[in-house]
PDB file of C-alpha atoms and ligand atoms in Angstrom:
ATOM      1  CA  MET A   1       0.423  -0.002  -0.387  1.00 69.00           C
ATOM      2  CA  ASN A   2       1.425   3.458  -1.130  1.00 81.00           C
ATOM      3  CA  ASN A   3       0.565   5.228   2.208  1.00 93.00           C
ATOM      4  CA  ALA A   4       2.744   6.809   4.589  1.00 95.00           C
ATOM      5  CA  ILE A   5       3.583   5.670   7.889  1.00 97.00           C
ATOM      6  CA  GLY A   6       2.989   8.156  10.735  1.00 98.00           C
ATOM      7  CA  VAL A   7       5.948   8.661  13.174  1.00 98.00           C
ATOM      8  CA  PHE A   8       5.042  11.045  16.355  1.00 98.00           C
ATOM      9  CA  ASP A   9       7.177  12.258  18.781  1.00 97.00           C
ATOM     10  CA  SER A  10       7.520  15.737  21.217  1.00 97.00           C
ATOM     11  CA  GLY A  11      10.509  16.829  19.532  1.00 96.00           C
ATOM     12  CA  VAL A  12      13.618  14.783  17.848  1.00 95.00           C
ATOM     13  CA  GLY A  13      12.861  11.574  19.879  1.00 95.00           C
ATOM     14  CA  GLY A  14      11.851   9.703  17.361  1.00 96.00           C
ATOM     15  CA  LEU A  15      13.756  10.250  14.765  1.00 96.00           C
ATOM     16  CA  THR A  16      16.078   7.128  16.489  1.00 93.00           C
ATOM     17  CA  VAL A  17      12.972   4.981  15.611  1.00 96.00           C
ATOM     18  CA  ALA A  18      12.135   6.765  11.950  1.00 97.00           C
ATOM     19  CA  ARG A  19      15.815   6.078  11.162  1.00 96.00           C
ATOM     20  CA  GLU A  20      15.543   2.518  12.117  1.00 95.00           C
ATOM     21  CA  ILE A  21      11.952   1.951  10.369  1.00 95.00           C
ATOM     22  CA  MET A  22      14.071   3.726   7.499  1.00 95.00           C
ATOM     23  CA  ARG A  23      16.868   0.961   7.513  1.00 94.00           C
ATOM     24  CA  GLN A  24      14.842  -1.942   8.222  1.00 93.00           C
ATOM     25  CA  LEU A  25      11.947  -0.825   5.707  1.00 93.00           C
ATOM     26  CA  PRO A  26      13.748   1.229   3.093  1.00 91.00           C
ATOM     27  CA  ASN A  27      10.555   0.857   0.383  1.00 91.00           C
ATOM     28  CA  GLU A  28       8.634   2.778   3.187  1.00 94.00           C
ATOM     29  CA  THR A  29       8.113   6.548   3.189  1.00 95.00           C
ATOM     30  CA  ILE A  30       7.450   8.084   6.594  1.00 97.00           C
ATOM     31  CA  TYR A  31       5.560  11.442   7.669  1.00 98.00           C
ATOM     32  CA  TYR A  32       7.392  12.670  10.947  1.00 98.00           C
ATOM     33  CA  PHE A  33       5.624  14.889  13.534  1.00 98.00           C
ATOM     34  CA  GLY A  34       7.647  16.720  15.957  1.00 98.00           C
ATOM     35  CA  ASP A  35       5.647  18.788  18.227  1.00 98.00           C
ATOM     36  CA  VAL A  36       8.568  20.810  19.121  1.00 97.00           C
ATOM     37  CA  LYS A  37       6.745  23.795  20.349  1.00 97.00           C
ATOM     38  CA  ASN A  38       5.001  21.514  23.250  1.00 97.00           C
ATOM     39  CA  CYS A  39       8.213  19.569  24.222  1.00 96.00           C
ATOM     40  CA  PRO A  40       9.093  18.413  26.707  1.00 96.00           C
ATOM     41  CA  TYR A  41       5.641  15.937  27.554  1.00 97.00           C
ATOM     42  CA  GLY A  42       7.509  14.292  30.163  1.00 96.00           C
ATOM     43  CA  ASP A  43       6.985  17.186  32.892  1.00 96.00           C
ATOM     44  CA  LYS A  44       2.833  17.400  31.535  1.00 97.00           C
ATOM     45  CA  THR A  45      -0.305  16.027  32.748  1.00 98.00           C
ATOM     46  CA  ARG A  46      -1.560  12.704  31.164  1.00 98.00           C
ATOM     47  CA  GLU A  47      -4.518  15.160  29.863  1.00 98.00           C
ATOM     48  CA  GLU A  48      -2.210  17.281  28.353  1.00 98.00           C
ATOM     49  CA  ILE A  49       0.173  15.140  26.950  1.00 98.00           C
ATOM     50  CA  ILE A  50      -2.991  13.167  25.354  1.00 98.00           C
ATOM     51  CA  LYS A  51      -4.715  16.510  23.819  1.00 98.00           C
ATOM     52  CA  TYR A  52      -1.246  17.123  22.226  1.00 98.00           C
ATOM     53  CA  THR A  53      -1.136  13.571  20.944  1.00 98.00           C
ATOM     54  CA  ASP A  54      -4.330  13.456  19.895  1.00 98.00           C
ATOM     55  CA  ARG A  55      -4.031  16.715  17.923  1.00 98.00           C
ATOM     56  CA  ALA A  56      -0.494  15.470  16.137  1.00 98.00           C
ATOM     57  CA  VAL A  57      -1.787  11.997  15.546  1.00 98.00           C
ATOM     58  CA  LYS A  58      -5.361  13.182  13.673  1.00 98.00           C
ATOM     59  CA  TYR A  59      -2.872  15.671  11.172  1.00 98.00           C
ATOM     60  CA  LEU A  60      -0.991  12.236  10.166  1.00 98.00           C
ATOM     61  CA  ILE A  61      -3.754  10.413   9.999  1.00 98.00           C
ATOM     62  CA  ASP A  62      -5.721  13.319   7.888  1.00 98.00           C
ATOM     63  CA  LYS A  63      -2.501  13.701   5.722  1.00 97.00           C
ATOM     64  CA  GLY A  64      -3.428   9.497   4.820  1.00 96.00           C
ATOM     65  CA  VAL A  65      -0.795   7.394   6.760  1.00 97.00           C
ATOM     66  CA  LYS A  66      -1.417   4.252   6.844  1.00 96.00           C
ATOM     67  CA  MET A  67      -0.870   3.416   9.975  1.00 97.00           C
ATOM     68  CA  VAL A  68       1.015   5.790  13.018  1.00 98.00           C
ATOM     69  CA  VAL A  69       3.696   4.689  15.559  1.00 98.00           C
ATOM     70  CA  LEU A  70       3.911   7.014  18.979  1.00 98.00           C
ATOM     71  CA  ALA A  71       7.477   6.937  18.625  1.00 97.00           C
ATOM     72  CA  CYS A  72       7.564   8.172  22.406  1.00 97.00           C
ATOM     73  CA  ASN A  73       7.435   6.914  25.328  1.00 97.00           C
ATOM     74  CA  THR A  74       5.380   9.441  27.260  1.00 97.00           C
ATOM     75  CA  ALA A  75       2.843   9.571  24.693  1.00 98.00           C
ATOM     76  CA  THR A  76       2.595   5.949  24.871  1.00 98.00           C
ATOM     77  CA  ALA A  77       2.102   5.796  28.265  1.00 97.00           C
ATOM     78  CA  ALA A  78      -0.097   8.679  28.410  1.00 98.00           C
ATOM     79  CA  ALA A  79      -2.313   8.230  25.031  1.00 98.00           C
ATOM     80  CA  LEU A  80      -1.767   4.532  23.261  1.00 98.00           C
ATOM     81  CA  ASN A  81      -4.484   3.183  24.628  1.00 97.00           C
ATOM     82  CA  TYR A  82      -7.133   6.205  24.312  1.00 98.00           C
ATOM     83  CA  LEU A  83      -5.842   6.760  20.601  1.00 98.00           C
ATOM     84  CA  GLN A  84      -6.124   3.042  19.589  1.00 98.00           C
ATOM     85  CA  ASP A  85      -9.704   3.077  20.661  1.00 98.00           C
ATOM     86  CA  LYS A  86     -10.148   6.015  18.393  1.00 98.00           C
ATOM     87  CA  TYR A  87      -9.154   5.582  15.472  1.00 98.00           C
ATOM     88  CA  ASP A  88      -9.504   2.363  13.049  1.00 96.00           C
ATOM     89  CA  ILE A  89      -6.165   2.675  11.859  1.00 96.00           C
ATOM     90  CA  PRO A  90      -3.029   0.153  13.267  1.00 96.00           C
ATOM     91  CA  ILE A  91      -1.700   2.659  16.012  1.00 97.00           C
ATOM     92  CA  ILE A  92       1.523   1.095  18.029  1.00 97.00           C
ATOM     93  CA  GLY A  93       3.823   2.629  21.066  1.00 97.00           C
ATOM     94  CA  VAL A  94       7.348   1.658  22.008  1.00 97.00           C
ATOM     95  CA  VAL A  95       6.798   0.490  25.281  1.00 97.00           C
ATOM     96  CA  GLN A  96       6.200  -3.142  24.309  1.00 95.00           C
ATOM     97  CA  PRO A  97       8.824  -3.194  22.159  1.00 95.00           C
ATOM     98  CA  GLY A  98      11.352  -2.193  24.870  1.00 95.00           C
ATOM     99  CA  ALA A  99       9.525  -4.388  27.496  1.00 96.00           C
ATOM    100  CA  ARG A 100      10.570  -7.375  25.096  1.00 95.00           C
ATOM    101  CA  ARG A 101      14.227  -6.440  24.339  1.00 94.00           C
ATOM    102  CA  ALA A 102      14.715  -5.982  27.806  1.00 96.00           C
ATOM    103  CA  ILE A 103      13.366  -9.470  28.716  1.00 97.00           C
ATOM    104  CA  GLN A 104      15.673 -10.835  26.385  1.00 95.00           C
ATOM    105  CA  ALA A 105      18.454  -8.641  27.585  1.00 96.00           C
ATOM    106  CA  THR A 106      18.633  -9.027  30.895  1.00 98.00           C
ATOM    107  CA  GLU A 107      20.365 -12.106  32.589  1.00 98.00           C
ATOM    108  CA  ASN A 108      20.070 -11.468  35.855  1.00 98.00           C
ATOM    109  CA  ASN A 109      16.566 -10.190  35.683  1.00 98.00           C
ATOM    110  CA  LYS A 110      17.336  -6.309  37.172  1.00 98.00           C
ATOM    111  CA  VAL A 111      16.543  -3.726  34.518  1.00 98.00           C
ATOM    112  CA  LEU A 112      16.301   0.267  35.306  1.00 98.00           C
ATOM    113  CA  VAL A 113      14.648   1.819  32.831  1.00 98.00           C
ATOM    114  CA  LEU A 114      15.473   5.404  32.320  1.00 98.00           C
ATOM    115  CA  GLY A 115      12.581   7.743  31.080  1.00 97.00           C
ATOM    116  CA  THR A 116      10.680  11.144  31.651  1.00 97.00           C
ATOM    117  CA  LYS A 117       8.990  11.717  34.563  1.00 97.00           C
ATOM    118  CA  PHE A 118       5.500  11.284  33.470  1.00 98.00           C
ATOM    119  CA  THR A 119       6.931   7.745  32.054  1.00 97.00           C
ATOM    120  CA  ALA A 120       8.779   6.778  35.166  1.00 98.00           C
ATOM    121  CA  LYS A 121       5.925   7.772  37.297  1.00 98.00           C
ATOM    122  CA  SER A 122       3.660   5.465  35.412  1.00 98.00           C
ATOM    123  CA  LYS A 123       5.889   2.076  35.402  1.00 98.00           C
ATOM    124  CA  VAL A 124       4.647   1.412  32.218  1.00 97.00           C
ATOM    125  CA  TYR A 125       7.645  -0.700  31.672  1.00 97.00           C
ATOM    126  CA  ASP A 126       7.040  -2.368  34.911  1.00 98.00           C
ATOM    127  CA  ILE A 127       3.747  -3.324  34.311  1.00 97.00           C
ATOM    128  CA  GLU A 128       4.795  -4.592  30.705  1.00 96.00           C
ATOM    129  CA  ILE A 129       7.873  -6.384  31.610  1.00 97.00           C
ATOM    130  CA  GLU A 130       6.076  -7.846  34.537  1.00 97.00           C
ATOM    131  CA  ASN A 131       2.658  -9.021  32.482  1.00 95.00           C
ATOM    132  CA  ILE A 132       5.231 -11.253  30.123  1.00 96.00           C
ATOM    133  CA  ASN A 133       8.386 -12.553  33.772  1.00 97.00           C
ATOM    134  CA  SER A 134       7.137 -11.265  36.553  1.00 97.00           C
ATOM    135  CA  ASP A 135      10.862 -12.398  37.890  1.00 98.00           C
ATOM    136  CA  ILE A 136      11.958  -9.595  36.586  1.00 98.00           C
ATOM    137  CA  GLN A 137      12.673  -6.362  39.088  1.00 98.00           C
ATOM    138  CA  VAL A 138      12.613  -3.090  37.287  1.00 98.00           C
ATOM    139  CA  VAL A 139      13.966   0.186  38.866  1.00 98.00           C
ATOM    140  CA  ASP A 140      13.041   3.537  37.350  1.00 98.00           C
ATOM    141  CA  LYS A 141      14.846   6.663  37.350  1.00 98.00           C
ATOM    142  CA  ALA A 142      13.512   9.871  35.848  1.00 98.00           C
ATOM    143  CA  CYS A 143      16.073  11.757  33.465  1.00 98.00           C
ATOM    144  CA  PRO A 144      14.200  15.116  33.395  1.00 96.00           C
ATOM    145  CA  ALA A 145      17.411  16.987  32.001  1.00 96.00           C
ATOM    146  CA  PHE A 146      18.225  15.266  29.294  1.00 96.00           C
ATOM    147  CA  VAL A 147      15.389  16.154  26.651  1.00 94.00           C
ATOM    148  CA  PRO A 148      15.650  19.569  27.169  1.00 94.00           C
ATOM    149  CA  PHE A 149      19.579  18.906  26.878  1.00 96.00           C
ATOM    150  CA  ILE A 150      19.487  16.886  23.528  1.00 94.00           C
ATOM    151  CA  GLU A 151      16.652  19.349  22.336  1.00 90.00           C
ATOM    152  CA  SER A 152      19.125  22.607  22.555  1.00 90.00           C
ATOM    153  CA  GLU A 153      21.702  20.463  21.028  1.00 89.00           C
ATOM    154  CA  GLY A 154      23.632  20.407  24.506  1.00 85.00           C
ATOM    155  CA  ASN A 155      25.348  16.997  23.469  1.00 86.00           C
ATOM    156  CA  VAL A 156      27.529  18.514  21.058  1.00 87.00           C
ATOM    157  CA  ASP A 157      29.589  19.611  23.850  1.00 93.00           C
ATOM    158  CA  LYS A 158      31.346  16.278  25.103  1.00 93.00           C
ATOM    159  CA  ASP A 159      32.296  17.756  28.490  1.00 95.00           C
ATOM    160  CA  ALA A 160      29.116  19.150  28.965  1.00 96.00           C
ATOM    161  CA  THR A 161      27.858  15.286  27.830  1.00 97.00           C
ATOM    162  CA  LYS A 162      29.212  13.950  30.385  1.00 96.00           C
ATOM    163  CA  LYS A 163      28.746  15.870  33.098  1.00 97.00           C
ATOM    164  CA  ILE A 164      24.891  15.862  32.671  1.00 97.00           C
ATOM    165  CA  ILE A 165      25.383  12.157  32.653  1.00 98.00           C
ATOM    166  CA  HIS A 166      27.197  11.934  35.349  1.00 97.00           C
ATOM    167  CA  GLU A 167      24.783  14.331  37.479  1.00 97.00           C
ATOM    168  CA  THR A 168      21.606  12.685  36.612  1.00 98.00           C
ATOM    169  CA  LEU A 169      22.364   9.149  36.967  1.00 97.00           C
ATOM    170  CA  GLU A 170      24.822   8.937  39.803  1.00 94.00           C
ATOM    171  CA  ASN A 171      24.161   6.248  42.209  1.00 89.00           C
ATOM    172  CA  THR A 172      22.285   3.860  39.035  1.00 96.00           C
ATOM    173  CA  ARG A 173      25.940   2.419  38.713  1.00 91.00           C
ATOM    174  CA  ASN A 174      25.817   0.073  41.439  1.00 90.00           C
ATOM    175  CA  LEU A 175      22.193  -1.067  41.904  1.00 95.00           C
ATOM    176  CA  GLY A 176      22.664  -4.568  40.546  1.00 96.00           C
ATOM    177  CA  VAL A 177      21.195  -3.916  37.105  1.00 98.00           C
ATOM    178  CA  ASP A 178      22.911  -5.867  33.918  1.00 97.00           C
ATOM    179  CA  THR A 179      20.423  -4.026  31.411  1.00 98.00           C
ATOM    180  CA  VAL A 180      19.662  -0.746  31.217  1.00 98.00           C
ATOM    181  CA  VAL A 181      16.827   0.562  29.082  1.00 97.00           C
ATOM    182  CA  LEU A 182      16.617   3.861  27.103  1.00 97.00           C
ATOM    183  CA  GLY A 183      13.073   4.474  28.047  1.00 96.00           C
ATOM    184  CA  CYS A 184      13.027   7.814  26.207  1.00 96.00           C
ATOM    185  CA  THR A 185      13.397   7.981  22.521  1.00 95.00           C
ATOM    186  CA  HIS A 186      15.915  10.771  22.499  1.00 94.00           C
ATOM    187  CA  TYR A 187      18.158   9.166  24.994  1.00 96.00           C
ATOM    188  CA  PRO A 188      19.442   6.926  21.941  1.00 94.00           C
ATOM    189  CA  ILE A 189      21.001  10.225  21.051  1.00 93.00           C
ATOM    190  CA  LEU A 190      23.730   9.551  24.136  1.00 95.00           C
ATOM    191  CA  LYS A 191      23.651   6.066  23.572  1.00 96.00           C
ATOM    192  CA  LYS A 192      27.535   5.992  23.333  1.00 96.00           C
ATOM    193  CA  ASP A 193      28.170   8.520  26.072  1.00 97.00           C
ATOM    194  CA  ILE A 194      25.808   6.457  28.298  1.00 97.00           C
ATOM    195  CA  GLU A 195      27.260   2.911  27.251  1.00 97.00           C
ATOM    196  CA  GLU A 196      30.639   4.551  28.599  1.00 97.00           C
ATOM    197  CA  TYR A 197      29.616   5.547  31.597  1.00 97.00           C
ATOM    198  CA  TYR A 198      28.267   2.443  33.031  1.00 97.00           C
ATOM    199  CA  GLY A 199      31.194   0.299  31.413  1.00 94.00           C
ATOM    200  CA  ASN A 200      30.826  -3.310  29.770  1.00 90.00           C
ATOM    201  CA  ASN A 201      29.416  -5.225  32.436  1.00 91.00           C
ATOM    202  CA  ILE A 202      25.881  -3.329  31.511  1.00 96.00           C
ATOM    203  CA  LYS A 203      24.033  -3.249  28.476  1.00 96.00           C
ATOM    204  CA  VAL A 204      22.116  -0.415  27.368  1.00 97.00           C
ATOM    205  CA  ILE A 205      19.065  -1.489  24.713  1.00 95.00           C
ATOM    206  CA  SER A 206      16.813   1.380  22.884  1.00 92.00           C
ATOM    207  CA  SER A 207      13.565  -0.169  21.529  1.00 86.00           C
ATOM    208  CA  GLY A 208      13.802   2.051  18.319  1.00 86.00           C
ATOM    209  CA  ARG A 209      14.872  -1.378  16.556  1.00 85.00           C
ATOM    210  CA  GLU A 210      12.267  -3.868  17.859  1.00 88.00           C
ATOM    211  CA  ALA A 211       9.592  -0.968  17.493  1.00 93.00           C
ATOM    212  CA  ALA A 212      11.130  -1.169  13.443  1.00 92.00           C
ATOM    213  CA  ARG A 213      10.290  -4.608  13.634  1.00 91.00           C
ATOM    214  CA  GLU A 214       7.049  -4.732  15.091  1.00 94.00           C
ATOM    215  CA  VAL A 215       6.010  -1.776  12.289  1.00 95.00           C
ATOM    216  CA  SER A 216       6.815  -4.429   9.474  1.00 93.00           C
ATOM    217  CA  SER A 217       4.699  -7.213  11.298  1.00 93.00           C
ATOM    218  CA  VAL A 218       1.782  -4.656  11.728  1.00 93.00           C
ATOM    219  CA  LEU A 219       2.178  -4.100   8.146  1.00 91.00           C
ATOM    220  CA  GLY A 220       2.647  -7.654   7.034  1.00 89.00           C
ATOM    221  CA  TYR A 221      -0.299  -8.966   9.225  1.00 87.00           C
ATOM    222  CA  ALA A 222      -2.254  -5.875   7.601  1.00 85.00           C
ATOM    223  CA  LYS A 223      -1.079  -6.807   4.018  1.00 83.00           C
ATOM    224  CA  LEU A 224      -0.388  -2.659   4.127  1.00 81.00           C
ATOM    225  CA  HIS A 225       3.597  -3.430   3.063  1.00 81.00           C
ATOM    226  CA  GLN A 226       4.685  -0.990   0.424  1.00 77.00           C
ATOM    227  CA  LYS A 227       5.908  -2.602  -3.024  1.00 72.00           C
ATOM    228  CA  ARG A 228       9.067  -1.145  -4.487  1.00 66.00           C
ATOM    229  CA  PHE A 229       7.703   1.150  -6.813  1.00 60.00           C
ATOM    230  CA  ASN A 230       5.812   4.665  -6.309  1.00 63.00           C
ATOM    231  CA  LYS A 231       8.482   5.012  -3.466  1.00 71.00           C
ATOM    232  CA  LYS A 232       7.452   8.937  -2.546  1.00 82.00           C
ATOM    233  CA  ASP A 233       9.901  11.122  -0.186  1.00 91.00           C
ATOM    234  CA  HIS A 234       9.869  11.203   3.393  1.00 96.00           C
ATOM    235  CA  GLU A 235       7.722  14.421   5.020  1.00 98.00           C
ATOM    236  CA  PHE A 236       8.626  16.070   8.378  1.00 98.00           C
ATOM    237  CA  TYR A 237       6.469  17.964  10.256  1.00 98.00           C
ATOM    238  CA  ILE A 238       7.134  20.198  13.148  1.00 98.00           C
ATOM    239  CA  SER A 239       4.400  22.493  15.602  1.00 98.00           C
ATOM    240  CA  GLU A 240       6.936  25.541  15.685  1.00 97.00           C
ATOM    241  CA  ALA A 241      10.030  26.443  13.571  1.00 97.00           C
ATOM    242  CA  SER A 242      13.256  24.771  15.119  1.00 96.00           C
ATOM    243  CA  GLU A 243      16.575  25.135  13.367  1.00 95.00           C
ATOM    244  CA  ASN A 244      17.881  22.744  16.149  1.00 94.00           C
ATOM    245  CA  PHE A 245      15.175  20.294  14.633  1.00 96.00           C
ATOM    246  CA  ASN A 246      16.370  20.815  11.142  1.00 97.00           C
ATOM    247  CA  ASN A 247      20.033  20.753  12.549  1.00 95.00           C
ATOM    248  CA  ILE A 248      19.563  17.178  14.572  1.00 94.00           C
ATOM    249  CA  ALA A 249      17.541  15.752  11.702  1.00 96.00           C
ATOM    250  CA  SER A 250      19.786  16.092   9.414  1.00 96.00           C
ATOM    251  CA  LYS A 251      23.037  14.838  11.185  1.00 93.00           C
ATOM    252  CA  TRP A 252      20.672  11.855  12.548  1.00 92.00           C
ATOM    253  CA  LEU A 253      18.995  11.213   9.295  1.00 95.00           C
ATOM    254  CA  ASN A 254      22.548  12.053   7.265  1.00 94.00           C
ATOM    255  CA  LYS A 255      20.758  14.118   4.628  1.00 94.00           C
ATOM    256  CA  GLU A 256      19.303  18.122   4.671  1.00 96.00           C
ATOM    257  CA  ILE A 257      15.819  18.152   5.987  1.00 97.00           C
ATOM    258  CA  ILE A 258      13.867  21.416   6.309  1.00 97.00           C
ATOM    259  CA  ALA A 259      10.478  20.160   8.379  1.00 98.00           C
ATOM    260  CA  GLU A 260       7.102  22.195   6.890  1.00 98.00           C
ATOM    261  CA  VAL A 261       6.255  24.697  10.018  1.00 98.00           C
ATOM    262  CA  VAL A 262       1.944  23.494  10.604  1.00 97.00           C
ATOM    263  CA  ASP A 263      -0.097  25.969  13.433  1.00 92.00           C
ATOM    264  CA  LEU A 264      -2.380  23.001  14.951  1.00 88.00           C
TER     265      LEU A 264
HETATM  266  N1  DGL B   1      10.628  11.095  23.505  1.00 63.19           N
HETATM  267  C1  DGL B   1      10.082  11.197  24.368  1.00 63.19           C
HETATM  268  C2  DGL B   1       9.418   9.868  25.389  1.00 63.19           C
HETATM  269  O1  DGL B   1      10.184   9.479  24.605  1.00 63.19           O
HETATM  270  C3  DGL B   1      10.193  12.440  24.903  1.00 63.19           C
HETATM  271  C4  DGL B   1       9.772  12.791  25.953  1.00 63.19           C
HETATM  272  C5  DGL B   1       9.638  14.395  26.323  1.00 63.19           C
HETATM  273  O2  DGL B   1       8.904  15.176  25.585  1.00 63.19           O
HETATM  274  O3  DGL B   1      10.069  14.946  27.557  1.00 63.19           O
HETATM  275  O4  DGL B   1       9.369   9.898  25.950  1.00 63.19           O
END
């Protein structure tokens, strides 16, 4: 089917998922929406997150997308069930794929989940992991400084990156976990530095790869895969002009991206 896949995040984080979908499903077209105007979502209430996410998802659906990926853990935690009930097309989030990766990865059944305040408080990973394997112990850690830091391209400065990681993750190195889940799609942008901080004995995982595999399964099941022909260009939309978004997207996706500003 020729229609695009809608990918949504509060900002640049979902690009880490979009890149993986592009890699695994090169025939597919992506329409990406970054709600930079309302970012970060992590400090907002459930009602606010549902309102903003719904608005952007509706925009993508009106553009004709065949499925939507909430490439944002916070939006998944707050709004996935609501949106799945409201709309007829397949809508998936990133938490279930991330939880599955964590279950595969841990050998000592101790997992640390890094996320926004909302994601940590919602305990959405604990619930998903427990549903599959209740022997696994999950610790949640909110890292509210990371998203604004990444959105403002603070991570270009290596020393500043090391400092913020050290300050935020202090005391999490001796929890005895063998697996750390990047439970926010922004955090893979810091993955190398976070891995360095934890050292070789702890695996750092993100849900992007697993989420892309889930997109493929859903498309396959619903017979919605795009054939090679008629491939259209990916499109990028943001809710407010942002040079940072264009810079980060261009760097992350390795080609020049100029997102269209949409006033929702
Ligand atoms: N990328 C979003 C997530 O996965 C960031 C949340 C935010 O806007 O605070 O949770």
